[in-house]
Short mmCIF file of C-alpha atoms in Angstrom, two decimals:
data_model
loop_
_atom_site.label_atom_id
_atom_site.label_comp_id
_atom_site.label_asym_id
_atom_site.label_seq_id
_atom_site.Cartn_x
_atom_site.Cartn_y
_atom_site.Cartn_z
CA MET A 1 -34.55 33.59 -8.32
CA ASP A 2 -32.00 36.09 -6.98
CA PHE A 3 -32.52 39.50 -5.50
CA SER A 4 -30.11 42.17 -4.31
CA GLY A 5 -30.01 43.72 -0.88
CA LYS A 6 -28.72 47.07 -2.19
CA ASP A 7 -30.87 47.51 -5.29
CA SER A 8 -31.61 51.26 -5.45
CA PHE A 9 -33.34 51.06 -8.82
CA MET A 10 -36.30 48.83 -7.94
CA PRO A 11 -37.63 46.93 -4.88
CA SER A 12 -36.18 43.60 -6.03
CA ASN A 13 -36.85 41.99 -2.65
CA ASN A 14 -40.59 42.51 -2.91
CA GLU A 15 -40.60 41.54 -6.58
CA ALA A 16 -38.72 38.31 -5.90
CA GLN A 17 -41.13 37.35 -3.13
CA ARG A 18 -44.11 38.12 -5.38
CA LEU A 19 -42.80 36.03 -8.26
CA SER A 20 -41.88 33.15 -5.95
CA ARG A 21 -45.55 32.87 -4.99
CA LEU A 22 -46.56 32.66 -8.65
CA LEU A 23 -43.88 30.32 -9.97
CA LYS A 24 -43.61 26.64 -9.13
CA HIS A 25 -40.34 25.24 -7.79
CA CYS A 26 -38.89 28.69 -7.26
CA ASN A 27 -35.88 29.23 -4.98
CA VAL A 28 -35.14 32.75 -3.76
CA ARG A 29 -31.53 33.64 -3.06
CA VAL A 30 -30.43 36.82 -1.30
CA PHE A 31 -27.30 38.78 -2.24
CA GLU A 32 -27.24 41.45 0.46
CA GLY A 33 -24.05 43.15 -0.69
CA ASN A 34 -24.99 43.59 -4.35
CA GLY A 35 -26.94 46.17 -6.32
CA HIS A 36 -29.20 46.27 -9.39
CA THR A 37 -26.71 44.88 -11.94
CA ILE A 38 -26.08 41.78 -9.88
CA LEU A 39 -24.77 39.55 -12.67
CA LEU A 40 -22.17 42.15 -13.65
CA GLU A 41 -20.86 42.64 -10.14
CA SER A 42 -17.95 40.91 -8.46
CA GLY A 43 -18.55 38.15 -5.92
CA VAL A 44 -21.49 36.62 -7.81
CA ASN A 45 -20.98 33.38 -9.72
CA LEU A 46 -24.13 32.36 -11.58
CA LEU A 47 -22.85 28.83 -12.20
CA SER A 48 -22.28 28.31 -8.48
CA THR A 49 -25.80 29.52 -7.71
CA ILE A 50 -27.31 27.14 -10.28
CA LYS A 51 -25.33 24.24 -8.81
CA THR A 52 -26.09 24.92 -5.16
CA THR A 53 -29.82 25.42 -5.74
CA GLN A 54 -29.88 22.03 -7.54
CA MET A 55 -31.23 23.59 -10.73
CA TYR A 56 -28.61 21.78 -12.80
CA ARG A 57 -29.90 18.24 -13.20
CA HIS A 58 -30.49 15.59 -15.83
CA SER A 59 -34.06 14.82 -14.84
CA SER A 60 -36.94 16.27 -12.87
CA LYS A 61 -35.42 15.01 -9.63
CA TYR A 62 -31.96 16.07 -8.49
CA ASP A 63 -29.46 13.24 -7.99
CA VAL A 64 -26.59 14.19 -5.69
CA PHE A 65 -24.21 11.87 -7.61
CA LYS A 66 -25.28 12.05 -11.26
CA ASP A 67 -25.80 15.82 -11.19
CA PHE A 68 -22.66 16.73 -9.28
CA LEU A 69 -20.28 19.06 -11.12
CA PRO A 70 -16.69 19.20 -9.82
CA ILE A 71 -15.55 22.51 -8.46
CA SER A 72 -14.20 24.88 -11.11
CA MET A 73 -10.92 26.76 -10.78
CA THR A 74 -12.83 30.03 -10.35
CA GLU A 75 -14.96 28.53 -7.57
CA PHE A 76 -11.87 27.11 -5.91
CA LYS A 77 -9.98 30.41 -5.95
CA THR A 78 -12.99 32.44 -4.79
CA SER A 79 -13.97 30.05 -1.99
CA PRO A 80 -14.15 31.89 1.36
CA MET A 81 -11.76 29.29 2.80
CA GLU A 82 -9.20 30.09 0.08
CA ASN A 83 -8.88 33.75 1.10
CA TRP A 84 -5.28 34.49 2.00
CA TRP A 85 -6.22 35.81 5.45
CA TYR A 86 -8.25 32.68 6.28
CA ARG A 87 -5.45 30.36 5.21
CA LEU A 88 -2.93 32.41 7.14
CA CYS A 89 -5.05 32.34 10.32
CA ILE A 90 -5.76 28.61 10.07
CA GLY A 91 -2.20 27.82 8.99
CA THR A 92 -3.08 24.23 8.05
CA ALA A 93 -0.15 21.83 8.39
CA VAL A 94 -0.78 18.42 6.81
CA PHE A 95 1.21 15.22 7.26
CA SER A 96 0.66 11.72 5.91
CA THR A 97 2.12 8.25 6.40
CA THR A 98 3.59 6.23 3.55
CA GLU A 99 3.27 2.47 3.12
CA ASP A 100 6.60 1.91 4.90
CA GLY A 101 5.36 3.84 7.96
CA LYS A 102 7.33 7.04 7.32
CA ILE A 103 5.57 10.32 8.23
CA VAL A 104 6.03 13.03 5.60
CA ARG A 105 4.78 16.57 5.06
CA GLY A 106 1.90 16.72 2.59
CA LEU A 107 -0.33 14.01 1.13
CA ALA A 108 2.24 11.72 -0.49
CA GLY A 109 0.93 8.84 1.66
CA ILE A 110 -2.58 9.05 0.21
CA PRO A 111 -3.27 6.46 -2.57
CA ASP A 112 -3.71 7.81 -6.08
CA LYS A 113 -6.60 5.44 -6.84
CA GLY A 114 -9.89 4.86 -5.06
CA PRO A 115 -11.99 3.76 -3.45
CA VAL A 116 -10.58 5.48 -0.38
CA LEU A 117 -12.36 6.05 2.93
CA VAL A 118 -10.79 8.78 5.08
CA VAL A 119 -11.89 8.46 8.72
CA GLY A 120 -11.07 10.77 11.62
CA ASN A 121 -12.13 13.04 14.45
CA HIS A 122 -14.14 16.23 14.28
CA MET A 123 -13.04 19.48 15.84
CA LEU A 124 -15.47 22.12 17.12
CA TRP A 125 -18.19 23.09 14.61
CA GLY A 126 -16.68 20.82 11.97
CA PHE A 127 -14.96 23.65 10.08
CA ASP A 128 -11.83 21.48 9.98
CA ALA A 129 -13.46 19.50 7.16
CA PHE A 130 -12.98 22.45 4.80
CA SER A 131 -9.22 22.39 5.38
CA VAL A 132 -9.03 18.66 4.66
CA VAL A 133 -11.11 18.82 1.47
CA LEU A 134 -9.26 21.86 0.12
CA GLU A 135 -5.85 20.28 0.78
CA PHE A 136 -6.90 17.23 -1.26
CA LEU A 137 -7.96 19.51 -4.11
CA ARG A 138 -4.84 21.65 -3.88
CA GLU A 139 -2.24 18.88 -3.70
CA LYS A 140 -3.85 15.71 -5.11
CA LYS A 141 -6.41 17.29 -7.48
CA ILE A 142 -8.93 14.90 -5.93
CA THR A 143 -12.49 15.63 -4.81
CA LEU A 144 -12.85 14.31 -1.27
CA HIS A 145 -16.59 13.93 -0.72
CA GLY A 146 -17.44 14.75 2.87
CA LEU A 147 -20.39 12.86 4.34
CA ALA A 148 -22.36 15.67 6.00
CA HIS A 149 -25.37 15.87 8.31
CA PRO A 150 -28.59 15.99 6.21
CA GLU A 151 -29.80 19.10 8.05
CA ILE A 152 -27.18 21.11 6.18
CA TYR A 153 -29.29 20.59 3.06
CA GLN A 154 -32.57 21.58 4.74
CA ILE A 155 -32.03 25.19 5.76
CA ARG A 156 -35.11 26.98 7.05
CA VAL A 157 -36.09 30.32 5.56
CA GLU A 158 -35.33 32.18 8.79
CA ASP A 159 -31.80 30.75 8.82
CA GLU A 160 -30.96 31.37 5.18
CA PHE A 161 -29.03 34.63 5.51
CA ILE A 162 -26.67 33.09 8.09
CA MET A 163 -26.35 29.57 6.68
CA ILE A 164 -26.42 29.91 2.89
CA PRO A 165 -22.74 30.96 2.51
CA TYR A 166 -21.75 27.92 4.60
CA THR A 167 -24.04 25.42 2.88
CA ASP A 168 -23.11 26.69 -0.58
CA ALA A 169 -19.44 26.04 0.15
CA VAL A 170 -20.29 22.57 1.46
CA LYS A 171 -22.23 21.65 -1.68
CA ILE A 172 -19.72 23.08 -4.16
CA LEU A 173 -16.89 21.15 -2.51
CA GLY A 174 -18.78 17.89 -3.06
CA ALA A 175 -20.33 17.06 0.31
CA ILE A 176 -22.95 14.29 0.32
CA PRO A 177 -25.72 13.72 2.93
CA VAL A 178 -24.47 10.99 5.24
CA SER A 179 -26.23 7.64 4.97
CA PRO A 180 -25.16 4.01 4.45
CA ARG A 181 -26.57 4.10 0.91
CA ASN A 182 -24.61 7.23 -0.03
CA LEU A 183 -21.39 5.81 1.41
CA PHE A 184 -21.95 2.65 -0.65
CA ARG A 185 -22.55 4.68 -3.81
CA LEU A 186 -19.38 6.72 -3.25
CA LEU A 187 -17.10 3.75 -2.65
CA SER A 188 -18.64 1.71 -5.46
CA ARG A 189 -17.68 4.58 -7.80
CA ASN A 190 -14.04 4.40 -6.64
CA SER A 191 -14.44 7.84 -5.07
CA TYR A 192 -12.75 9.36 -2.03
CA ALA A 193 -15.06 9.72 0.98
CA LEU A 194 -14.51 11.65 4.22
CA LEU A 195 -16.34 10.21 7.24
CA TYR A 196 -16.57 11.43 10.84
CA PRO A 197 -18.01 8.53 12.88
CA GLY A 198 -18.48 10.85 15.88
CA GLY A 199 -20.92 12.99 13.89
CA ALA A 200 -22.68 15.95 15.46
CA ARG A 201 -21.90 14.83 19.02
CA GLU A 202 -18.17 15.06 18.36
CA SER A 203 -18.41 18.28 16.36
CA LEU A 204 -20.56 19.98 19.03
CA HIS A 205 -18.66 18.64 22.01
CA ARG A 206 -18.80 19.90 25.57
CA LYS A 207 -16.28 21.74 27.70
CA ALA A 208 -15.72 18.65 29.85
CA CYS A 209 -14.70 16.83 26.67
CA TYR A 210 -12.68 19.62 25.08
CA PHE A 211 -10.13 16.94 24.44
CA PHE A 212 -7.90 18.68 21.93
CA SER A 213 -6.44 20.82 24.70
CA LEU A 214 -5.75 17.67 26.76
CA LYS A 215 -3.37 14.79 26.37
CA GLU A 216 -6.11 12.19 26.67
CA ALA A 217 -7.91 11.82 23.36
CA SER A 218 -11.61 10.96 23.56
CA LEU A 219 -13.65 9.95 20.53
CA PHE A 220 -17.45 9.83 20.44
CA TRP A 221 -17.73 6.87 18.11
CA PRO A 222 -20.58 4.34 18.07
CA ASP A 223 -20.08 0.90 19.57
CA LYS A 224 -20.89 -0.84 16.30
CA GLU A 225 -18.52 -0.86 13.34
CA GLU A 226 -20.93 1.01 11.07
CA PHE A 227 -18.61 1.72 8.16
CA VAL A 228 -16.03 -1.09 8.32
CA ARG A 229 -18.20 -3.80 6.77
CA MET A 230 -19.00 -1.61 3.76
CA ALA A 231 -15.35 -0.65 3.25
CA VAL A 232 -14.34 -4.32 3.31
CA LYS A 233 -17.18 -5.32 0.99
CA LEU A 234 -16.03 -2.79 -1.63
CA GLY A 235 -12.29 -3.24 -1.08
CA ALA A 236 -11.72 0.37 -0.03
CA THR A 237 -8.44 1.66 1.38
CA ILE A 238 -9.08 3.15 4.83
CA ILE A 239 -7.02 6.15 5.95
CA PRO A 240 -7.34 6.97 9.68
CA PHE A 241 -6.41 10.55 10.54
CA GLY A 242 -6.15 12.76 13.59
CA ALA A 243 -6.75 16.50 13.79
CA VAL A 244 -5.82 19.03 16.48
CA GLY A 245 -5.67 22.79 16.80
CA GLU A 246 -9.10 24.09 17.79
CA ASP A 247 -7.80 24.96 21.26
CA ASP A 248 -5.31 27.30 19.58
CA LEU A 249 -8.02 29.19 17.72
CA SER A 250 -10.96 29.36 20.12
CA GLU A 251 -12.07 28.85 23.70
CA LEU A 252 -15.45 27.26 24.35
CA ILE A 253 -17.33 29.29 27.00
CA ILE A 254 -20.98 28.14 26.74
CA ASP A 255 -21.66 24.56 25.69
CA TYR A 256 -24.83 22.47 25.48
CA ASN A 257 -24.80 21.63 29.19
CA ASP A 258 -24.59 25.32 30.06
CA MET A 259 -27.42 26.12 27.67
CA LYS A 260 -29.71 23.56 29.30
CA ARG A 261 -29.21 25.34 32.64
CA ILE A 262 -30.11 28.78 31.23
CA PRO A 263 -33.85 29.08 30.42
CA PHE A 264 -33.39 31.42 27.45
CA PHE A 265 -30.83 29.18 25.74
CA ASP A 266 -32.71 26.02 26.72
CA GLN A 267 -35.86 27.24 24.98
CA MET A 268 -33.88 28.35 21.92
CA VAL A 269 -32.18 24.94 21.58
CA ASN A 270 -35.49 23.08 22.00
CA GLU A 271 -37.20 25.19 19.36
CA TYR A 272 -34.27 24.85 16.96
CA ASN A 273 -34.38 21.04 17.18
CA GLN A 274 -38.11 20.65 16.63
CA GLY A 275 -38.61 18.53 13.54
CA ARG A 276 -34.88 18.05 12.96
CA THR A 277 -33.12 14.75 12.37
CA ASN A 278 -31.12 12.93 15.05
CA LEU A 279 -29.18 10.37 13.01
CA ARG A 280 -28.21 8.36 16.09
CA GLU A 281 -31.57 8.36 17.87
CA GLY A 282 -32.26 5.07 19.57
CA MET A 283 -28.64 4.00 19.74
CA GLY A 284 -28.25 4.78 23.41
CA GLY A 285 -25.17 6.08 25.13
CA GLU A 286 -23.31 9.33 24.60
CA ILE A 287 -23.26 9.09 20.80
CA ALA A 288 -27.04 9.58 20.68
CA GLN A 289 -26.83 12.89 22.58
CA GLN A 290 -26.39 15.15 19.58
CA PRO A 291 -29.03 17.93 19.60
CA LEU A 292 -28.09 20.64 17.14
CA HIS A 293 -27.07 23.91 18.74
CA ILE A 294 -24.55 26.72 18.37
CA PRO A 295 -21.77 26.58 20.98
CA ILE A 296 -20.53 29.99 22.06
CA PHE A 297 -16.80 30.53 22.02
CA LEU A 298 -14.22 33.29 22.16
CA PRO A 299 -11.62 33.60 19.39
CA LYS A 300 -7.96 33.46 20.29
CA LEU A 301 -4.87 34.83 18.63
CA PRO A 302 -4.73 32.15 15.93
CA GLY A 303 -2.56 29.12 16.38
CA ARG A 304 -2.69 26.38 13.78
CA TYR A 305 -4.60 23.35 12.50
CA TYR A 306 -2.65 20.09 12.23
CA PHE A 307 -3.69 16.93 10.40
CA LEU A 308 -1.91 13.58 10.34
CA PHE A 309 -3.15 10.89 7.95
CA GLY A 310 -2.09 7.47 9.16
CA LYS A 311 -0.77 4.45 7.29
CA PRO A 312 -3.27 3.22 4.68
CA ILE A 313 -5.20 0.10 5.68
CA GLN A 314 -5.87 -2.15 2.70
CA THR A 315 -9.11 -4.16 2.64
CA LYS A 316 -9.02 -5.30 -0.98
CA GLY A 317 -9.14 -9.09 -1.12
CA LYS A 318 -10.70 -9.34 2.34
CA GLU A 319 -14.26 -9.74 1.09
CA HIS A 320 -14.32 -13.30 2.39
CA MET A 321 -13.95 -11.90 5.93
CA LEU A 322 -17.34 -10.14 5.88
CA ASP A 323 -18.92 -12.78 8.10
CA ASP A 324 -16.02 -12.79 10.56
CA LYS A 325 -17.28 -10.54 13.36
CA ASN A 326 -13.97 -10.72 15.22
CA TYR A 327 -12.05 -9.48 12.17
CA LEU A 328 -14.46 -6.59 11.61
CA ARG A 329 -14.34 -5.63 15.29
CA GLU A 330 -10.54 -5.77 15.40
CA LEU A 331 -10.31 -3.65 12.24
CA TYR A 332 -12.70 -1.08 13.71
CA MET A 333 -10.69 -0.87 16.93
CA GLN A 334 -7.45 -0.59 14.95
CA ILE A 335 -8.82 2.40 13.03
CA LYS A 336 -10.02 4.08 16.21
CA CYS A 337 -6.68 3.40 17.92
CA ASP A 338 -4.78 4.85 14.95
CA VAL A 339 -6.86 8.04 15.09
CA GLU A 340 -6.11 8.43 18.80
CA LYS A 341 -2.40 7.82 18.20
CA ASN A 342 -2.36 10.43 15.46
CA ILE A 343 -3.98 12.95 17.81
CA ASP A 344 -1.42 12.21 20.53
CA TYR A 345 1.43 12.53 18.03
CA LEU A 346 0.25 15.94 16.84
CA LEU A 347 -0.35 17.24 20.37
CA THR A 348 3.24 16.39 21.24
CA LYS A 349 4.97 17.43 18.02
CA ARG A 350 3.25 20.79 17.62
CA GLU A 351 5.14 21.98 20.70
CA ASP A 352 8.24 21.97 18.47
CA ASP A 353 6.62 23.96 15.65
CA PRO A 354 8.32 27.39 15.40
CA TYR A 355 5.44 28.62 13.23
CA ARG A 356 2.57 27.54 15.44
CA GLY A 357 1.58 31.16 16.11
CA ILE A 358 0.21 33.57 13.51
CA VAL A 359 2.83 36.24 14.25
CA GLU A 360 5.64 33.85 13.31
CA ARG A 361 3.78 32.84 10.14
CA VAL A 362 3.24 36.46 9.11
CA MET A 363 6.93 37.23 9.57
CA TRP A 364 7.94 34.16 7.56
CA LEU A 365 5.47 35.00 4.79
CA MET A 366 6.76 38.55 4.51
CA ASN A 367 10.36 37.41 4.20
CA CYS A 368 10.34 34.01 2.54
CA GLY A 369 7.51 32.84 0.34
CA SER A 370 3.93 31.74 -0.18
CA LEU A 371 1.16 30.29 1.95
CA ASP A 372 1.86 26.82 0.48
CA GLN A 373 5.40 26.80 1.85
CA ILE A 374 5.08 27.80 5.52
CA PRO A 375 7.22 25.28 7.46
CA SER A 376 6.19 23.27 10.49
CA PHE A 377 7.83 20.76 12.82
CA GLU A 378 10.05 18.01 11.43
CA PRO A 379 8.10 14.71 11.47
#
């Protein structure tokens, strides 16, 4: 059930709350910027609302795979991350590596057939995932299913107004709650999956580990090769990638460690995490330290996001190596090493990018062409 925040004709807020108490399985969605004729107004897509509230399904229980509808062209064009100003500020520059080891601009190095497992590092807040997924849609016409933290799908009522625009975009773009079973189901369907082994700990990193502004890359990956065995079992192609650029768009000023020293923030973080899922609880080490919180940062004059997808690693035909622990460990370390090398490469090469700053990109756009054609460094 939807209600409008600017309905001057009737108190739709009160009416929606009243009906939600009477109707079973009723979801209330708020459209603060719309009026009484909500379905006739711009910015409201009824199909998107039906999809994100899981009302489109083939049975009484929603199945995240069977009931998934690929993003429509209208949804793609109206996505908040497709706004021209957002794309201009982010300035995403994507590179990939072909089978012969050559680095090229774009996604020519990505296989055209699945299953494919794309593995890399998270930047602050994890917003970089939107850029990756949208680039796959734009260039390859492929849905890259991001494996996301389950809490994204369990938004509390008091957080709805802030989080719904974010979670709706995540769901429409094909994100799946992260779990071994869901990864298996994706790869067994020859799909493309996006995995961040560092999870919430890497996405919500600390100032001491603000590694994308440093030359030393540091990944918060688990000790065990969680995903490698499954990729080998299903013959998936693994694509390790590195991402940099958050230090050019924001500066982290209050992290988790700071919050724990400030009573007000400490209490807020503790209350926010009550009853929430820690996917790595019991693992030990730094990877298990992933309480959900909201780091506070200051925006900068926008720089640019950079992504480098490494040389594809083929595992098809290696199923007989599943019991070889040394092989699995070496493969895991190779993937991690490739991600770190990609990060180092981008940190070095972006210094030669004449369009790293937003001012240079604006000037180029005014004189030369479209957002899809903004140049970068020569690989």
